[in-house]
Coordinates of C-alpha atoms in Angstrom, one line a residue:
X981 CA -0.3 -10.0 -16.3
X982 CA -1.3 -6.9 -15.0
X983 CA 0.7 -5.0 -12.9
X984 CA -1.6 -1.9 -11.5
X985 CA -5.2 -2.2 -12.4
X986 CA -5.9 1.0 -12.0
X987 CA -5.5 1.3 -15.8
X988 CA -8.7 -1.0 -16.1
X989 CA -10.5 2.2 -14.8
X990 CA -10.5 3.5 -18.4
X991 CA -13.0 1.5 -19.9
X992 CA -11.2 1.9 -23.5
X993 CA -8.1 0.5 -22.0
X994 CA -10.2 -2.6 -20.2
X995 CA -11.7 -3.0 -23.9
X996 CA -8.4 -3.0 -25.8
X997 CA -6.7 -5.8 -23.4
X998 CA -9.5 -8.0 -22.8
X999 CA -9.6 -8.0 -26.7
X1000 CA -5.8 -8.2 -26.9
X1001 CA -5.8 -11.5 -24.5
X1002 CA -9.1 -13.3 -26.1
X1003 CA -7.7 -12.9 -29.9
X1004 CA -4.2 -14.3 -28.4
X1005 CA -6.2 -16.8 -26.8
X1006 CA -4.7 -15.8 -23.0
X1007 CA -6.2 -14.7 -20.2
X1008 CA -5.9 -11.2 -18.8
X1009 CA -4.3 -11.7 -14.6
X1010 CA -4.8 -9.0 -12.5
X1011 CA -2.8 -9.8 -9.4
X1012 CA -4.5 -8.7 -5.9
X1013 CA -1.8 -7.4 -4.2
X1014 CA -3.3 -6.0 -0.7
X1015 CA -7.0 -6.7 -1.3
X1016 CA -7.7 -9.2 1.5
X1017 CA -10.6 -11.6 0.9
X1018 CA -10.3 -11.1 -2.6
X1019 CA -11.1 -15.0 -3.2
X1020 CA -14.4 -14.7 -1.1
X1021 CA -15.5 -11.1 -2.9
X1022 CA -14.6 -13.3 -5.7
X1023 CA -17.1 -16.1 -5.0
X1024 CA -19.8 -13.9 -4.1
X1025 CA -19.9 -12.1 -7.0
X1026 CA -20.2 -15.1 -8.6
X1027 CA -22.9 -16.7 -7.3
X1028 CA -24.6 -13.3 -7.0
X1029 CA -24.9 -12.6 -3.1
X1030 CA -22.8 -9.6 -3.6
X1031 CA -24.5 -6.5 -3.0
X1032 CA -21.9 -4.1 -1.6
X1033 CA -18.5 -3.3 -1.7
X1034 CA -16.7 -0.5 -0.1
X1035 CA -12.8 -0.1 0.5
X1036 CA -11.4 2.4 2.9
X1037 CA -7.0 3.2 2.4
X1038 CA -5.8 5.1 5.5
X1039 CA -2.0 6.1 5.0
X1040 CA -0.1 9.7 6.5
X1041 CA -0.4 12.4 3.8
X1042 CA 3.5 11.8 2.7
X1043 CA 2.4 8.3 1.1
X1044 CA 0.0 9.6 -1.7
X1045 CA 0.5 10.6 -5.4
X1046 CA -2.5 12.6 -6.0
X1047 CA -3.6 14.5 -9.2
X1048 CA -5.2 17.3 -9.5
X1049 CA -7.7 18.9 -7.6
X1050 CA -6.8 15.7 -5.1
X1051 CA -4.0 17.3 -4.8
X1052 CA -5.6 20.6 -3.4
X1053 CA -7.7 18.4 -1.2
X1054 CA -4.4 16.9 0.4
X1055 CA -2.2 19.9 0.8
X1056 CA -5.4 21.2 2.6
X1057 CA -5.6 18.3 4.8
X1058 CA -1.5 18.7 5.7
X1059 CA -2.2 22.4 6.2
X1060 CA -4.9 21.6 8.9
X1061 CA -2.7 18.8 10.5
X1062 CA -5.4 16.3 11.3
X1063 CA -7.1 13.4 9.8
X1064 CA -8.9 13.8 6.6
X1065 CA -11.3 12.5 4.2
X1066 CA -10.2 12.8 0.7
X1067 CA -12.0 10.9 -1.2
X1068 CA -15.5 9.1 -1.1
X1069 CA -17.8 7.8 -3.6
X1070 CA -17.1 5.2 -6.5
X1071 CA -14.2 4.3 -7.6
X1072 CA -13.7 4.7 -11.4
X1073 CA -13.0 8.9 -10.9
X1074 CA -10.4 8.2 -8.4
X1075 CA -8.1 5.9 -9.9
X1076 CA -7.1 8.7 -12.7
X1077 CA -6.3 11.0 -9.6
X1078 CA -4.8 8.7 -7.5
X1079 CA -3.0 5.5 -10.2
X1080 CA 0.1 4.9 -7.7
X1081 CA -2.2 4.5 -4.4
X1082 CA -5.4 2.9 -5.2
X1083 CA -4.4 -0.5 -6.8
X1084 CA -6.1 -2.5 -4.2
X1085 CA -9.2 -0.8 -4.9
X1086 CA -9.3 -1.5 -8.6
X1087 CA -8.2 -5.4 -7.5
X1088 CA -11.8 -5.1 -5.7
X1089 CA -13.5 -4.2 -9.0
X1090 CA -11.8 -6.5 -10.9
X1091 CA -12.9 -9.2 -7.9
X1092 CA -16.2 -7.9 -8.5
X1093 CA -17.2 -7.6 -12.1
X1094 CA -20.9 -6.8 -11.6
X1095 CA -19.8 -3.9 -8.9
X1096 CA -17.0 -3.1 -10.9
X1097 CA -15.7 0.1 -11.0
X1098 CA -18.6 2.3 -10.6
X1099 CA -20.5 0.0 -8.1
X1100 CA -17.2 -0.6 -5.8
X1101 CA -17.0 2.5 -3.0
X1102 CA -13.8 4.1 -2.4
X1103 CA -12.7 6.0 0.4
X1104 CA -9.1 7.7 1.0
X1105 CA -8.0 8.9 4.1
X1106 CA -4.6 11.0 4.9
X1107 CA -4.0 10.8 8.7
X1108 CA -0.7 12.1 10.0
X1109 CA -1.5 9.5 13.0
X1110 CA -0.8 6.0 11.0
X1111 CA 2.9 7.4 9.7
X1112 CA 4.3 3.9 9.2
X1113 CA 1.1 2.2 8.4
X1114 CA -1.2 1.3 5.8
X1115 CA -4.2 0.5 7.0
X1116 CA -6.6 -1.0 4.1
X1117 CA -10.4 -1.9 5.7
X1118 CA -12.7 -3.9 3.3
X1119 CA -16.1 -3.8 3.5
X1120 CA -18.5 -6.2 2.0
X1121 CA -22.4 -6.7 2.1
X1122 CA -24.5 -9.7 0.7
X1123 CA -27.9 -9.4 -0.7
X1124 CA -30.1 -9.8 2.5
X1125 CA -33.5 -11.0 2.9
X1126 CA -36.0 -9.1 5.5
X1127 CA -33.6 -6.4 6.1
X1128 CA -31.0 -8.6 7.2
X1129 CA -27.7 -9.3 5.4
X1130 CA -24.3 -10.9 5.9
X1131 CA -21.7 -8.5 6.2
X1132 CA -18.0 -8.6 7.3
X1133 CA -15.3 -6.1 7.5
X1134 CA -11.5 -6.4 7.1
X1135 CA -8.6 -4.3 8.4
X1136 CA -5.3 -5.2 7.1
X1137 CA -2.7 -2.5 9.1
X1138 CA 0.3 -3.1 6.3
X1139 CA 3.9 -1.4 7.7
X1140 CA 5.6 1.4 5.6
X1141 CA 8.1 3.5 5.8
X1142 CA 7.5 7.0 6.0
X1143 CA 6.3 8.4 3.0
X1144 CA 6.4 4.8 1.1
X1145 CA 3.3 4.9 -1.4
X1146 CA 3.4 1.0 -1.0
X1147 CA 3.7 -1.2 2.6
X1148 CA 6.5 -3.5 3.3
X1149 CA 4.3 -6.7 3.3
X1150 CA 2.4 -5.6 -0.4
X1151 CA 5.3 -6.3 -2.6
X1152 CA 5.2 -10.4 -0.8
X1153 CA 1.1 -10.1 -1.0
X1154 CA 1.8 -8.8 -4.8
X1155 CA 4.3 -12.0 -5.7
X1156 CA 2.2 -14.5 -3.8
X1157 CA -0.5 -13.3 -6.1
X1158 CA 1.3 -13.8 -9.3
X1159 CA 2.1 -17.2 -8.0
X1160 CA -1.7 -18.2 -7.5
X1161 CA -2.2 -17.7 -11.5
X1162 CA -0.3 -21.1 -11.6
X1163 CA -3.6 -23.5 -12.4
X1164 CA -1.9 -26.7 -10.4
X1165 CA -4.0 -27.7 -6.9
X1166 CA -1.9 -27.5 -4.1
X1167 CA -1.1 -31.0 -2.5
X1168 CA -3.9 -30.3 -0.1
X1169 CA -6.8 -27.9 -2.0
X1170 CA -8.4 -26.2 0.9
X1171 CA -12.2 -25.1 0.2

């Protein structure tokens, strides 16, 4: 098991344990943690309607550990006291910068192996108006046909304390997660 898959970001690292958990004859488990939908991004990727994947993490500036120039980007941000952008664009370059804040993100690659972490979109916002919030929106797309496409949105608003890199309700979410590597059907399998 897997704890924070932003280390699956570093394609060396992916390589090692995936090798590492074939020769032991195991299987590598990434919990989800936050990532809502994760079964359905999951699915589509599989049967290859997945087209687009972006995830959005809102959370006040106290509740990042950023590295380097992400850093200068934040204490920018806090110096001009509003909501900012920090991030956006694909996901692989910011998991090195940001290891203790994107998790959920690199849960969303892992869902989607044919996005993975170059095709999955990230986006990190500091806003100094969600203080005891983490708000985590999910955006997927489906392959369309004549310009039209299925698409649906997810905003989980997760409560933290102040300056908390991780909300109250991840650590259940993280757990739960851990639990659902247990291969026995539940008494009444939903589809």
């Amino acid at each position: 098991q897997l704890g924070s898959p932003t280390a699956l970001a570093d394609p060396e690292t992916e390589r090692r344990l995936r090798a590492a958990a074939a020769r032991g004859g195991h299987t590598l488990y990434v919990p989800r943690g936050a990532l809502w939908g994760c079964e359905d991004i999951r699915r589509m990727d599989e049967a290859g309607t997945l087209a687009a994947l972006k995830v959005t993490m809102t959370k006040a500036p106290q509740s990042f550990r950023l590295e380097g120039w992400l850093q200068e980007r934040l204490a920018a941000a806090v110096a001009a006291g509003g909501r900012a952008v920090l991030y956006e664009g694909p996901l692989r370059p910011l998991c090195p910068l940001a290891p203790n804040n994107v998790n959920t993100m690199a849960a969303a690659a892992v869902a989607a192996p044919s996005l993975g972490f170059d095709g999955v979109r990230a986006r990190l916002v500091a806003d100094p108006g969600v203080p005891d919030w983490h708000v985590v929106e999910v955006e997927v797309t489906s392959a369309g046909e004549e310009g039209r496409a299925l698409s649906v949105t997810s905003t989980r608003r997760n409560p933290a304390a102040l300056g908390a890199v991780t909300g109250s309700a991840t650590r259940h979410a993280f757990w739960s997660s851990l639990r659902g590597g247990d291969t026995r059907p539940p008494p009444v399998p939903s589809c």
